């Protein structure tokens, strides 16, 4: 097979495919290419509006998502650059070039590194399989050298898996070895002491200072890194919040640090807000109930997009001990106090190496290659409610952020502070019951923050969207309350009939890219966070006919709150909308009290939403500090390493796996930065038929939002327009296509005679799908906030017909859904005329029902359009793909009658006569459908 060599002599890289060479040239040698062949580089991606498609530019986001913001930097902690010895240098000084020597070290060349990276990190091959592969490789090389009678090397790159592991272990990049400390056993314990008192507990940890140095040295984060606290203000003077460094916490604590340094040593330093996260996770339930308690660390200088996209910015720094006891000791107060003290003392010991740099800056290299003086600050802790209770040293049922009594949690109260805790402990230190009953303070616990300057655990507790809002409030409370209401108001037998019908409604939801289906409704036991999120998207229309108006408005206002706080960028108008949705929810939830479902709403998880406006102004958008980040990190840091172990002393093997993965990721990031390797997630051509996923992130950089046809045409269709008309049995196709072409050629619509429209003589290409690419950082997206979804129009997709619905721009001057229209795609096709290719979609228009959204659900309602009242002639049109924005989820207006048992999800769009335009399908849809 011929190889393609890079034309630049200093590079020496070779590729099997010409496309790989082209991508390498674009990434690594773009300065040598002409402007006509260059691609968009990360450093040219700052202006987000520049990359939006025309229709997305013309359709403003709800609540005033504004143009490019003006950034005001903190006046003192400015993140000035310095040299390696800490001496200040001019701000325009370029970073030092990479050190001499082979960048592949300790590997000999690219092949050695890529093989080790692929086998260990990518495919997680077992040791025996690695040895077998290397043996086959050596055998092949040996036979090849004998056949060609030449002196080829007869060995594989590694002798065996141990040889490969030794190379990985010798990588210097990303090195942060694991260490261990363990508790001491009191020598004077009586013989009959419980087992938990006679056990020495081990805590494995990494030096967090070394971990932070590795994060800061990660060149992969160069475009997702902020060196100073800042305030974003748009051209209208409106404040905006996004990343941690844009919040008031970073600015406020930068002021405290600067004012507290008498020698002015903090001036020009870089604040590094430390973000911690902890959550127990179970890796085996059936055999042994094996669980671990990892502690994670990241920093606030990294953007939310980078933190959420698994780019080695969230690192496990410890596995905390989980003391066990006999059942008879489970409620023993001494055992309870021991566990809490062990927890806080362990975290204190783990973070101890950070304390010096909290008062005196130290020099560290940053992702841009420059050195800076940095100063640490404990900023936030990501945790679910039980962990927050443990962290804050409060009583179960109280709030960790405010001092509202446990039975009066329906509103917010005065914020708890470290200073107030100290005063109360001094005043009532000898009377634990007063602290416990009146203030919700557990005086047996001293939070770890007490041992670090300026740290306040009550201030650090961040928002938890996954456990507090989505799973806690929505799935475990509101959904259960709805069905309790049905039982109370309808009786148990009738309520069961209604609940069965609701389950069937959930089961017949039309297919939509990325939407999890519920073929049996809610009837499964093991709910995940993704299940709860999926149910949230489709639940409201399914219960419209069975709930009173106030209950529907309660659900609607809560969903609005959930989607508003999940946005990646929140301004003052959005913040006011969040406050309004909270007030609306608190007002309408009283309907559950009226109907006897609830006596009170003093529920810590539900109470937590009142703190979200303050948390947003302090830490930026909650999406960047959500427990879903640590939950997803469990997979790569705990669950997968555990599955790779042999279950004997599994933790030591898991730690080693994590360490090796970190080293490989760090070395790969450096090689990508040097343009010696392509980025880890280079998107394939998403219009190709080989892509299996209907939706997903795109990690190849900020792209232009667009809709494109699939790469491969369907070959079963006739190639002429007249024959295609007969094949599809659609007599309007030829007329609509010719009128469409006339409009394209003359840039206007007119009611001319069909004979005056141009004829189409070229071959017709038919496709079964198109791919929409758009900017959606609030959803599951790539590192630049891009997402793709596949829109299908196929006569047979897994054996059933599928014709997806789309949003099309109809009025560029109107915002939200008023400037859009819903349509169902009946055919994707393209043709050529006068040297130009026209990608098209034949669509069935849906007419908007009413002048505003439905008052109960807040959703627009549409109906299929027809040219006559007998509904014999559908209202069709041929549209250019540039007119399409993305797919849209239409949920049936189910009506008062039960759903037939035989109705299937693929029949819903054909049988129902009215549909809700679902703005809860995902967060991007929520931002444009208002």
XYZ file of N, CA, C and O in Angstrom, residues 25-202:
712
model
N -2.074 18.389 7.512
C -1.598 19.658 6.965
C -2.430 20.820 7.487
O -1.902 21.885 7.810
N -3.737 20.622 7.577
C -4.604 21.686 8.076
C -4.306 22.020 9.524
O -4.315 23.184 9.926
N -4.026 20.980 10.327
C -3.802 21.204 11.748
C -2.380 21.632 12.066
O -2.151 22.501 12.890
N -1.429 21.008 11.400
C -0.037 21.212 11.790
C 0.744 22.182 10.954
O 1.744 22.722 11.410
N 0.317 22.442 9.718
C 1.097 23.296 8.826
C 0.215 24.323 8.137
O 0.412 24.649 6.969
N -0.792 24.811 8.870
C -1.751 25.719 8.246
C -1.097 27.018 7.786
O -1.548 27.656 6.850
N -0.001 27.424 8.439
C 0.655 28.665 8.035
C 1.248 28.570 6.642
O 1.469 29.579 5.969
N 1.528 27.347 6.176
C 2.142 27.152 4.864
C 1.106 27.003 3.764
O 1.455 26.875 2.601
N -0.188 26.931 4.178
C -1.223 26.703 3.186
C -1.831 28.013 2.729
O -1.843 29.005 3.454
N -2.349 28.026 1.555
C -3.044 29.213 1.062
C -4.353 29.360 1.789
O -4.884 28.429 2.361
N -4.903 30.567 1.737
C -6.144 30.825 2.455
C -7.278 29.963 1.928
O -8.183 29.579 2.660
N -7.240 29.601 0.693
C -8.321 28.814 0.110
C -8.335 27.387 0.611
O -9.334 26.696 0.505
N -7.240 26.919 1.189
C -7.184 25.539 1.663
C -7.098 25.455 3.184
O -7.077 24.372 3.725
N -7.002 26.565 3.866
C -6.823 26.512 5.316
C -8.145 26.214 5.993
O -9.213 26.457 5.465
N -8.055 25.664 7.202
C -9.247 25.363 7.989
C -9.279 26.276 9.194
O -8.323 26.984 9.501
N -10.409 26.242 9.901
C -10.573 27.078 11.075
C -9.751 26.504 12.220
O -9.937 25.356 12.610
N -8.848 27.288 12.748
C -8.018 26.860 13.860
C -8.638 27.327 15.162
O -9.409 28.282 15.183
N -8.325 26.677 16.287
C -8.949 27.031 17.546
C -8.789 28.496 17.917
O -9.675 29.096 18.493
N -7.633 29.097 17.596
C -7.425 30.471 18.013
C -8.290 31.458 17.251
O -8.365 32.629 17.594
N -8.986 30.989 16.217
C -9.859 31.865 15.451
C -11.324 31.593 15.761
O -12.196 31.922 14.968
N -11.598 31.012 16.920
C -12.958 30.608 17.206
C -13.595 31.439 18.311
O -14.552 31.019 18.922
N -13.113 32.618 18.545
C -13.630 33.387 19.653
C -14.997 33.986 19.416
O -15.791 34.114 20.334
N -15.311 34.395 18.204
C -16.560 35.072 17.932
C -17.630 34.053 17.595
O -17.716 33.555 16.492
N -18.500 33.745 18.584
C -19.471 32.670 18.372
C -20.500 33.038 17.317
O -20.942 32.188 16.556
N -20.913 34.311 17.238
C -21.923 34.688 16.255
C -21.436 34.464 14.839
O -22.229 34.247 13.922
N -20.141 34.522 14.642
C -19.590 34.417 13.307
C -19.855 33.047 12.682
O -19.925 32.905 11.465
N -20.044 32.029 13.536
C -20.152 30.676 13.008
C -21.592 30.184 12.925
O -21.835 29.058 12.542
N -22.555 31.032 13.313
C -23.935 30.606 13.223
C -24.428 30.686 11.791
O -24.036 31.566 11.019
N -25.307 29.773 11.432
C -25.891 29.812 10.096
C -26.794 31.026 9.975
O -27.218 31.597 10.972
N -27.122 31.464 8.750
C -27.965 32.644 8.594
C -29.284 32.527 9.352
O -29.704 33.475 10.001
N -29.942 31.347 9.285
C -31.223 31.266 9.955
C -31.084 31.304 11.464
O -31.948 31.817 12.158
N -29.961 30.780 12.014
C -29.783 30.845 13.459
C -29.369 32.236 13.898
O -29.671 32.666 14.988
N -28.656 32.964 13.044
C -28.338 34.338 13.380
C -29.603 35.183 13.403
O -29.753 36.085 14.215
N -30.530 34.858 12.525
C -31.726 35.683 12.417
C -32.759 35.308 13.460
O -33.730 36.017 13.639
N -32.557 34.174 14.139
C -33.510 33.752 15.141
C -32.883 33.884 16.512
O -32.163 33.010 16.955
N -33.081 35.020 17.204
C -32.425 35.212 18.488
C -32.887 34.219 19.530
O -34.011 33.732 19.470
N -31.988 33.910 20.456
C -32.324 33.000 21.530
C -33.281 33.687 22.491
O -33.335 34.909 22.566
N -34.052 32.911 23.258
C -35.007 33.504 24.175
C -34.308 34.247 25.286
O -33.167 34.003 25.628
N -35.063 35.157 25.863
C -34.591 35.918 27.017
C -33.327 36.699 26.702
O -32.478 36.929 27.539
N -33.172 37.079 25.442
C -32.132 38.021 25.068
C -30.731 37.501 25.116
O -29.849 38.161 25.656
N -30.445 36.305 24.613
C -29.063 35.865 24.502
C -28.334 36.843 23.592
O -28.604 36.919 22.412
N -27.412 37.588 24.163
C -26.915 38.793 23.527
C -25.706 38.537 22.665
O -25.141 37.462 22.647
N -25.288 39.566 21.901
C -24.076 39.431 21.115
C -22.833 39.380 21.987
O -22.925 39.330 23.199
N -21.704 39.407 21.336
C -20.412 39.232 22.004
C -20.268 40.157 23.208
O -20.574 41.341 23.151
N -19.792 39.597 24.337
C -19.707 40.346 25.580
C -18.378 41.087 25.681
O -17.387 40.708 25.076
N -18.400 42.149 26.466
C -17.179 42.872 26.788
C -16.698 42.373 28.138
O -17.450 42.318 29.102
N -15.426 41.997 28.219
C -14.889 41.361 29.413
C -14.099 42.372 30.232
O -13.173 43.002 29.730
N -14.471 42.503 31.512
C -13.769 43.373 32.452
C -12.985 42.483 33.407
O -13.569 41.692 34.149
N -11.652 42.585 33.384
C -10.799 41.729 34.209
C -10.620 42.306 35.603
O -10.732 43.517 35.817
N -10.322 41.430 36.539
C -10.057 41.859 37.908
C -8.831 42.778 37.917
O -7.830 42.496 37.244
N -8.864 43.859 38.687
C -7.758 44.827 38.615
C -6.464 44.383 39.284
O -5.404 44.961 39.008
N -6.511 43.379 40.158
C -5.321 43.027 40.939
C -4.805 41.621 40.638
O -3.626 41.460 40.313
N -5.643 40.621 40.745
C -5.215 39.253 40.413
C -5.433 39.035 38.924
O -6.433 38.456 38.490
N -4.492 39.515 38.147
C -4.651 39.599 36.690
C -4.008 38.446 35.933
O -4.117 38.383 34.715
N -3.312 37.553 36.615
C -2.700 36.420 35.931
C -1.571 36.826 34.998
O -1.457 36.314 33.884
N -0.719 37.745 35.435
C 0.393 38.208 34.599
C 1.404 37.082 34.402
O 1.635 36.260 35.298
N 2.028 37.071 33.229
C 3.009 36.025 32.935
C 4.352 36.378 33.560
O 4.664 37.548 33.816
N 5.154 35.352 33.806
C 6.492 35.527 34.362
C 7.382 34.445 33.777
O 6.930 33.576 33.021
N 8.670 34.471 34.145
C 9.548 33.394 33.690
C 9.517 32.256 34.699
O 8.811 32.309 35.712
N 10.290 31.223 34.445
C 10.255 30.025 35.279
C 10.696 30.307 36.700
O 10.305 29.601 37.639
N 11.496 31.366 36.892
C 11.969 31.722 38.224
C 11.056 32.712 38.925
O 11.358 33.162 40.031
N 9.934 33.086 38.266
C 8.975 33.990 38.881
C 9.216 35.453 38.607
O 8.510 36.299 39.176
N 10.176 35.791 37.745
C 10.436 37.195 37.439
C 9.465 37.678 36.362
O 9.238 36.995 35.359
N 8.936 38.862 36.557
C 7.949 39.393 35.619
C 8.590 39.658 34.259
O 9.742 40.108 34.165
N 7.839 39.360 33.196
C 8.319 39.582 31.832
C 7.251 40.348 31.072
O 6.088 40.398 31.480
N 7.608 40.975 29.949
C 6.622 41.741 29.178
C 5.452 40.859 28.736
O 5.633 39.668 28.441
N 4.226 41.405 28.690
C 3.045 40.592 28.374
C 3.044 40.018 26.965
O 2.349 39.042 26.705
N 3.828 40.594 26.048
C 3.854 40.083 24.679
C 4.976 39.070 24.456
O 5.250 38.673 23.322
N 5.635 38.623 25.537
C 6.706 37.636 25.405
C 6.129 36.290 24.996
O 5.194 35.797 25.628
N 6.654 35.673 23.943
C 6.131 34.361 23.545
C 6.545 33.295 24.550
O 7.555 33.438 25.251
N 5.780 32.211 24.644
C 6.171 31.123 25.565
C 7.439 30.446 25.095
O 7.813 30.507 23.924
N 8.110 29.807 26.022
C 9.344 29.105 25.690
C 9.053 27.956 24.726
O 8.018 27.285 24.839
N 9.945 27.711 23.757
C 9.737 26.585 22.840
C 9.901 25.266 23.586
O 10.497 25.206 24.668
N 9.371 24.171 23.026
C 9.531 22.856 23.676
C 10.998 22.489 23.834
O 11.861 22.903 23.052
N 11.279 21.724 24.852
C 12.652 21.295 25.113
C 13.147 20.406 23.978
O 12.368 19.724 23.301
N 14.438 20.413 23.762
C 15.037 19.570 22.726
C 14.910 18.094 23.114
O 14.749 17.741 24.268
N 15.042 17.265 22.121
C 14.915 15.827 22.344
C 13.656 15.300 21.685
O 12.806 16.055 21.210
N 13.552 13.997 21.641
C 12.407 13.398 20.975
C 11.135 13.654 21.767
O 11.076 13.388 22.973
N 10.086 14.204 21.132
C 8.840 14.461 21.866
C 8.087 13.190 22.216
O 7.180 13.218 23.035
N 8.491 12.053 21.586
C 7.796 10.802 21.836
C 8.295 10.100 23.094
O 7.720 9.072 23.489
N 9.346 10.611 23.707
C 9.947 9.934 24.864
C 8.889 9.676 25.943
O 8.024 10.516 26.196
N 8.995 8.487 26.551
C 10.027 7.454 26.504
C 9.882 6.463 25.340
O 10.630 5.483 25.280
N 8.937 6.704 24.440
C 8.766 5.817 23.294
C 9.757 6.205 22.205
O 10.166 7.365 22.087
N 10.121 5.248 21.382
C 11.101 5.515 20.334
C 10.515 6.335 19.194
O 11.216 7.156 18.603
N 9.240 6.112 18.901
C 8.650 6.763 17.745
C 7.132 6.787 17.903
O 6.579 6.352 18.910
N 6.486 7.311 16.861
C 5.034 7.438 16.885
C 4.340 6.087 16.979
O 3.338 5.930 17.687
N 4.851 5.103 16.258
C 4.207 3.796 16.238
C 4.163 3.174 17.627
O 3.141 2.597 18.037
N 5.269 3.273 18.359
C 5.310 2.709 19.707
C 4.272 3.368 20.605
O 3.555 2.696 21.340
N 4.204 4.704 20.547
C 3.244 5.395 21.412
C 1.808 5.063 21.029
O 0.975 4.742 21.878
N 1.511 5.125 19.745
C 0.132 4.908 19.319
C -0.330 3.493 19.607
O -1.501 3.265 19.927
N 0.567 2.541 19.512
C 0.195 1.169 19.836
C -0.136 1.042 21.320
O -1.163 0.470 21.701
N 0.728 1.579 22.177
C 0.483 1.509 23.618
C -0.787 2.262 23.993
O -1.605 1.787 24.796
N -0.978 3.440 23.408
C -2.156 4.244 23.706
C -3.428 3.524 23.268
O -4.440 3.515 23.969
N -3.364 2.916 22.101
C -4.544 2.244 21.577
C -4.882 0.992 22.391
O -6.043 0.789 22.760
N -3.885 0.184 22.692
C -4.148 -1.067 23.386
C -4.558 -0.842 24.839
O -5.474 -1.501 25.339
N -3.915 0.098 25.516
C -4.189 0.259 26.943
C -5.366 1.189 27.208
O -6.279 0.855 27.962
N -5.356 2.357 26.591
C -6.377 3.356 26.921
C -7.638 3.234 26.077
O -8.746 3.346 26.579
N -7.459 2.981 24.778
C -8.601 3.001 23.873
C -9.424 1.723 23.944
O -10.615 1.754 24.231
N -8.806 0.579 23.665
C -9.559 -0.681 23.611
C -9.458 -1.483 24.895
O -10.132 -2.494 25.047
N -8.595 -1.063 25.832
C -8.465 -1.711 27.141
C -8.239 -3.216 27.000
O -8.900 -4.037 27.634
N -7.285 -3.555 26.183
C -7.005 -4.961 25.902
C -6.396 -5.643 27.119
O -5.585 -5.058 27.839
N -6.760 -6.887 27.316
C -6.236 -7.653 28.447
C -4.761 -7.988 28.224
O -4.246 -7.942 27.108
N -4.093 -8.368 29.308
C -2.662 -8.669 29.233
C -2.406 -9.868 28.323
O -1.476 -9.846 27.514
N -3.220 -10.898 28.431
C -3.028 -12.081 27.584
C -3.227 -11.749 26.108
O -2.486 -12.241 25.244
N -4.215 -10.931 25.819
C -4.465 -10.570 24.419
C -3.344 -9.691 23.863
O -2.999 -9.786 22.681
N -2.778 -8.838 24.707
C -1.635 -8.035 24.265
C -0.464 -8.941 23.896
O 0.174 -8.771 22.844
N -0.183 -9.915 24.767
C 0.913 -10.844 24.477
C 0.659 -11.618 23.187
O 1.581 -11.832 22.378
N -0.577 -12.043 22.971
C -0.894 -12.789 21.756
C -0.705 -11.917 20.523
O -0.133 -12.359 19.513
N -1.155 -10.679 20.605
C -0.994 -9.773 19.471
C 0.483 -9.536 19.167
O 0.902 -9.564 18.001
N 1.284 -9.322 20.202
C 2.709 -9.079 19.987
C 3.411 -10.321 19.435
O 4.320 -10.205 18.602
N 2.983 -11.501 19.883
C 3.557 -12.736 19.332
C 3.231 -12.871 17.848
O 4.102 -13.241 17.034
N 1.992 -12.579 17.465
C 1.602 -12.650 16.050
C 2.402 -11.639 15.232
O 2.853 -11.930 14.120
N 2.567 -10.453 15.797
C 3.322 -9.402 15.119
C 4.760 -9.873 14.856
O 5.286 -9.739 13.753
N 5.406 -10.402 15.897
C 6.788 -10.877 15.757
C 6.869 -12.014 14.736
O 7.794 -12.062 13.902
N 5.912 -12.935 14.791
C 5.900 -14.048 13.838
C 5.754 -13.544 12.412
O 6.457 -14.005 11.497
N 4.864 -12.555 12.213
C 4.657 -12.013 10.873
C 5.932 -11.343 10.363
O 6.346 -11.543 9.212
N 6.586 -10.554 11.194
C 7.813 -9.869 10.788
C 8.914 -10.877 10.452
O 9.671 -10.701 9.488
N 8.987 -11.930 11.247
C 10.008 -12.961 11.001
C 9.761 -13.668 9.670
O 10.689 -13.844 8.862
N 8.517 -14.053 9.396
C 8.215 -14.721 8.138
C 8.379 -13.789 6.953
O 8.806 -14.227 5.874
N 8.068 -12.513 7.142
C 8.230 -11.549 6.059
C 9.694 -11.379 5.701
O 10.067 -11.322 4.517
N 10.571 -11.317 6.708
C 11.995 -11.153 6.437
C 12.571 -12.379 5.729
O 13.438 -12.260 4.855
N 12.074 -13.574 6.085
C 12.544 -14.780 5.394
C 12.059 -14.831 3.952
O 12.794 -15.207 3.035
N 10.821 -14.421 3.729
C 10.247 -14.481 2.382
C 10.929 -13.496 1.445
O 11.200 -13.811 0.287
N 11.220 -12.296 1.960
C 11.823 -11.263 1.114
C 13.348 -11.322 1.135
O 14.002 -10.537 0.452
N 13.883 -12.214 1.947
C 15.335 -12.401 2.006
C 16.053 -11.081 2.284
O 16.979 -10.691 1.579
N 15.549 -10.374 3.256
C 16.165 -9.096 3.623
C 16.223 -9.002 5.138
O 15.586 -9.771 5.853
N 16.971 -8.042 5.600
C 17.249 -7.927 7.025
C 16.212 -7.025 7.694
O 16.495 -5.906 8.108
N 14.954 -7.480 7.727
C 13.919 -6.749 8.446
C 14.028 -7.050 9.928
O 14.486 -8.124 10.339
N 13.539 -6.090 10.723
C 13.431 -6.369 12.151
C 12.387 -7.456 12.363
O 11.306 -7.429 11.773
N 12.706 -8.435 13.201
C 11.800 -9.562 13.415
C 11.042 -9.442 14.730
O 10.397 -10.394 15.155
N 11.090 -8.287 15.361
C 10.447 -8.136 16.662
C 9.309 -7.121 16.588
O 9.353 -6.166 15.810
N 8.315 -7.321 17.433
C 7.256 -6.330 17.617
C 7.818 -5.166 18.435
O 8.904 -5.267 19.026
N 7.099 -4.048 18.499
C 7.607 -2.903 19.285
C 7.861 -3.235 20.744
O 8.700 -2.612 21.383
N 7.118 -4.213 21.301
C 7.295 -4.596 22.699
C 7.453 -6.109 22.771
O 6.875 -6.857 21.966
N 8.213 -6.554 23.763
C 8.422 -7.994 23.941
C 7.155 -8.654 24.489
O 6.757 -9.730 24.050
N 6.525 -8.007 25.479
C 5.275 -8.514 26.046
C 4.549 -7.348 26.722
O 4.995 -6.195 26.660
N 3.443 -7.648 27.391
C 2.652 -6.570 27.998
C 3.438 -5.871 29.105
O 3.281 -4.663 29.326
N 4.296 -6.594 29.815
C 5.081 -5.959 30.879
C 6.021 -4.911 30.289
O 6.213 -3.829 30.869
N 6.611 -5.220 29.162
C 7.492 -4.273 28.494
C 6.727 -3.015 28.120
O 7.217 -1.885 28.291
N 5.506 -3.171 27.604
C 4.694 -2.015 27.233
C 4.283 -1.218 28.470
O 4.323 0.025 28.478
N 3.894 -1.909 29.535
C 3.496 -1.213 30.757
C 4.663 -0.423 31.353
O 4.478 0.677 31.898
N 5.877 -0.969 31.252
C 7.052 -0.250 31.767
C 7.258 1.057 31.006
O 7.610 2.082 31.603
N 7.040 1.024 29.697
C 7.164 2.257 28.908
C 6.117 3.278 29.344
O 6.412 4.463 29.495
N 4.891 2.821 29.539
C 3.830 3.737 29.966
C 4.153 4.321 31.337
O 3.995 5.527 31.577
N 4.633 3.486 32.242
C 4.941 3.953 33.595
C 6.081 4.963 33.612
O 6.191 5.764 34.556
N 6.949 4.928 32.605
C 8.092 5.851 32.585
C 7.767 7.178 31.908
O 8.648 8.021 31.767
N 6.509 7.389 31.500
C 6.107 8.688 30.934
C 6.190 9.738 32.032
O 5.672 9.552 33.137
N 6.838 10.844 31.722
C 6.977 11.915 32.714
C 5.749 12.820 32.748
O 5.399 13.375 33.794
N 5.073 13.001 31.633
C 3.908 13.883 31.555
C 2.753 13.292 32.371
O 2.493 12.089 32.322
N 2.062 14.167 33.090
C 0.893 13.737 33.850
C 1.204 12.873 35.038
O 0.301 12.202 35.566
N 2.442 12.870 35.497
C 2.820 11.989 36.598
C 2.284 12.526 37.924
O 2.544 13.672 38.291
N 1.521 11.709 38.623
C 1.034 12.031 39.966
C 0.829 10.706 40.694
O -0.259 10.143 40.698
N 1.891 10.157 41.284
C 1.810 8.814 41.880
C 0.854 8.761 43.061
O 0.627 9.764 43.750
N 0.332 7.576 43.292
C -0.578 7.371 44.411
C 0.221 7.102 45.683
O 1.252 6.446 45.660
N -0.300 7.627 46.758
C 0.305 7.428 48.076
C -0.767 6.897 49.030
O -1.947 6.862 48.690
N -0.359 6.543 50.224
C -1.308 5.951 51.167
C -0.996 6.404 52.583
O 0.167 6.530 52.970
N -2.037 6.719 53.334
C -1.886 6.831 54.787
C -3.002 6.013 55.420
O -4.022 5.719 54.785
N -2.800 5.620 56.659
C -3.812 4.809 57.317
C -3.973 5.231 58.767
O -3.078 5.834 59.371
N -5.153 4.926 59.281
C -5.466 5.326 60.656
C -4.729 4.429 61.643
O -4.358 3.294 61.342
N -4.504 4.963 62.829
C -3.842 4.203 63.895
C -4.894 3.647 64.858
O -5.949 4.265 65.057
N -4.586 2.510 65.420
C -5.504 1.861 66.354
C -5.063 2.174 67.778
O -3.878 2.093 68.117
N -6.024 2.570 68.590
C -5.710 2.891 69.982
C -5.213 1.634 70.693
O -5.845 0.579 70.649
N -4.069 1.746 71.347
C -3.435 0.576 71.953
C -4.188 0.064 73.175
O -4.034 -1.096 73.547
N -4.982 0.903 73.817
C -5.626 0.508 75.074
C -7.077 0.097 74.882
O -7.870 0.131 75.815
N -7.451 -0.306 73.676
C -8.827 -0.739 73.436
C -9.105 -2.045 74.169
O -8.268 -2.957 74.193
N -10.252 -2.177 74.788
C -10.599 -3.466 75.432
C -10.825 -4.545 74.375
O -11.074 -4.260 73.209
N -10.735 -5.800 74.808
C -10.834 -6.913 73.880
C -12.204 -7.018 73.227
O -12.339 -7.485 72.106
N -13.226 -6.591 73.923
C -14.579 -6.708 73.389
C -14.997 -5.489 72.566
O -16.190 -5.281 72.309
N -14.050 -4.669 72.164
C -14.369 -3.498 71.352
C -14.929 -3.939 70.007
O -14.551 -5.002 69.488
N -15.823 -3.133 69.421
C -16.364 -3.498 68.101
C -15.266 -3.526 67.046
O -14.227 -2.875 67.174
N -15.531 -4.265 65.999
C -14.520 -4.491 64.979
C -14.091 -3.192 64.313
O -12.928 -3.036 63.939
N -14.997 -2.235 64.157
C -14.639 -1.002 63.451
C -13.611 -0.184 64.228
O -12.873 0.599 63.637
N -13.536 -0.386 65.549
C -12.536 0.320 66.342
C -11.169 -0.349 66.258
O -10.149 0.299 66.480
N -11.155 -1.615 65.908
C -9.892 -2.343 65.843
C -9.348 -2.459 64.425
O -8.380 -3.178 64.192
N -9.951 -1.764 63.516
C -9.543 -1.812 62.104
C -8.744 -0.569 61.747
O -9.102 0.555 62.127
N -7.656 -0.771 61.009
C -6.867 0.349 60.486
C -7.309 0.605 59.045
O -7.247 -0.288 58.203
N -7.767 1.817 58.777
C -8.333 2.149 57.466
C -7.296 2.855 56.603
O -6.608 3.772 57.056
N -7.202 2.404 55.366
C -6.283 3.007 54.405
C -7.000 4.036 53.542
O -8.146 3.827 53.135
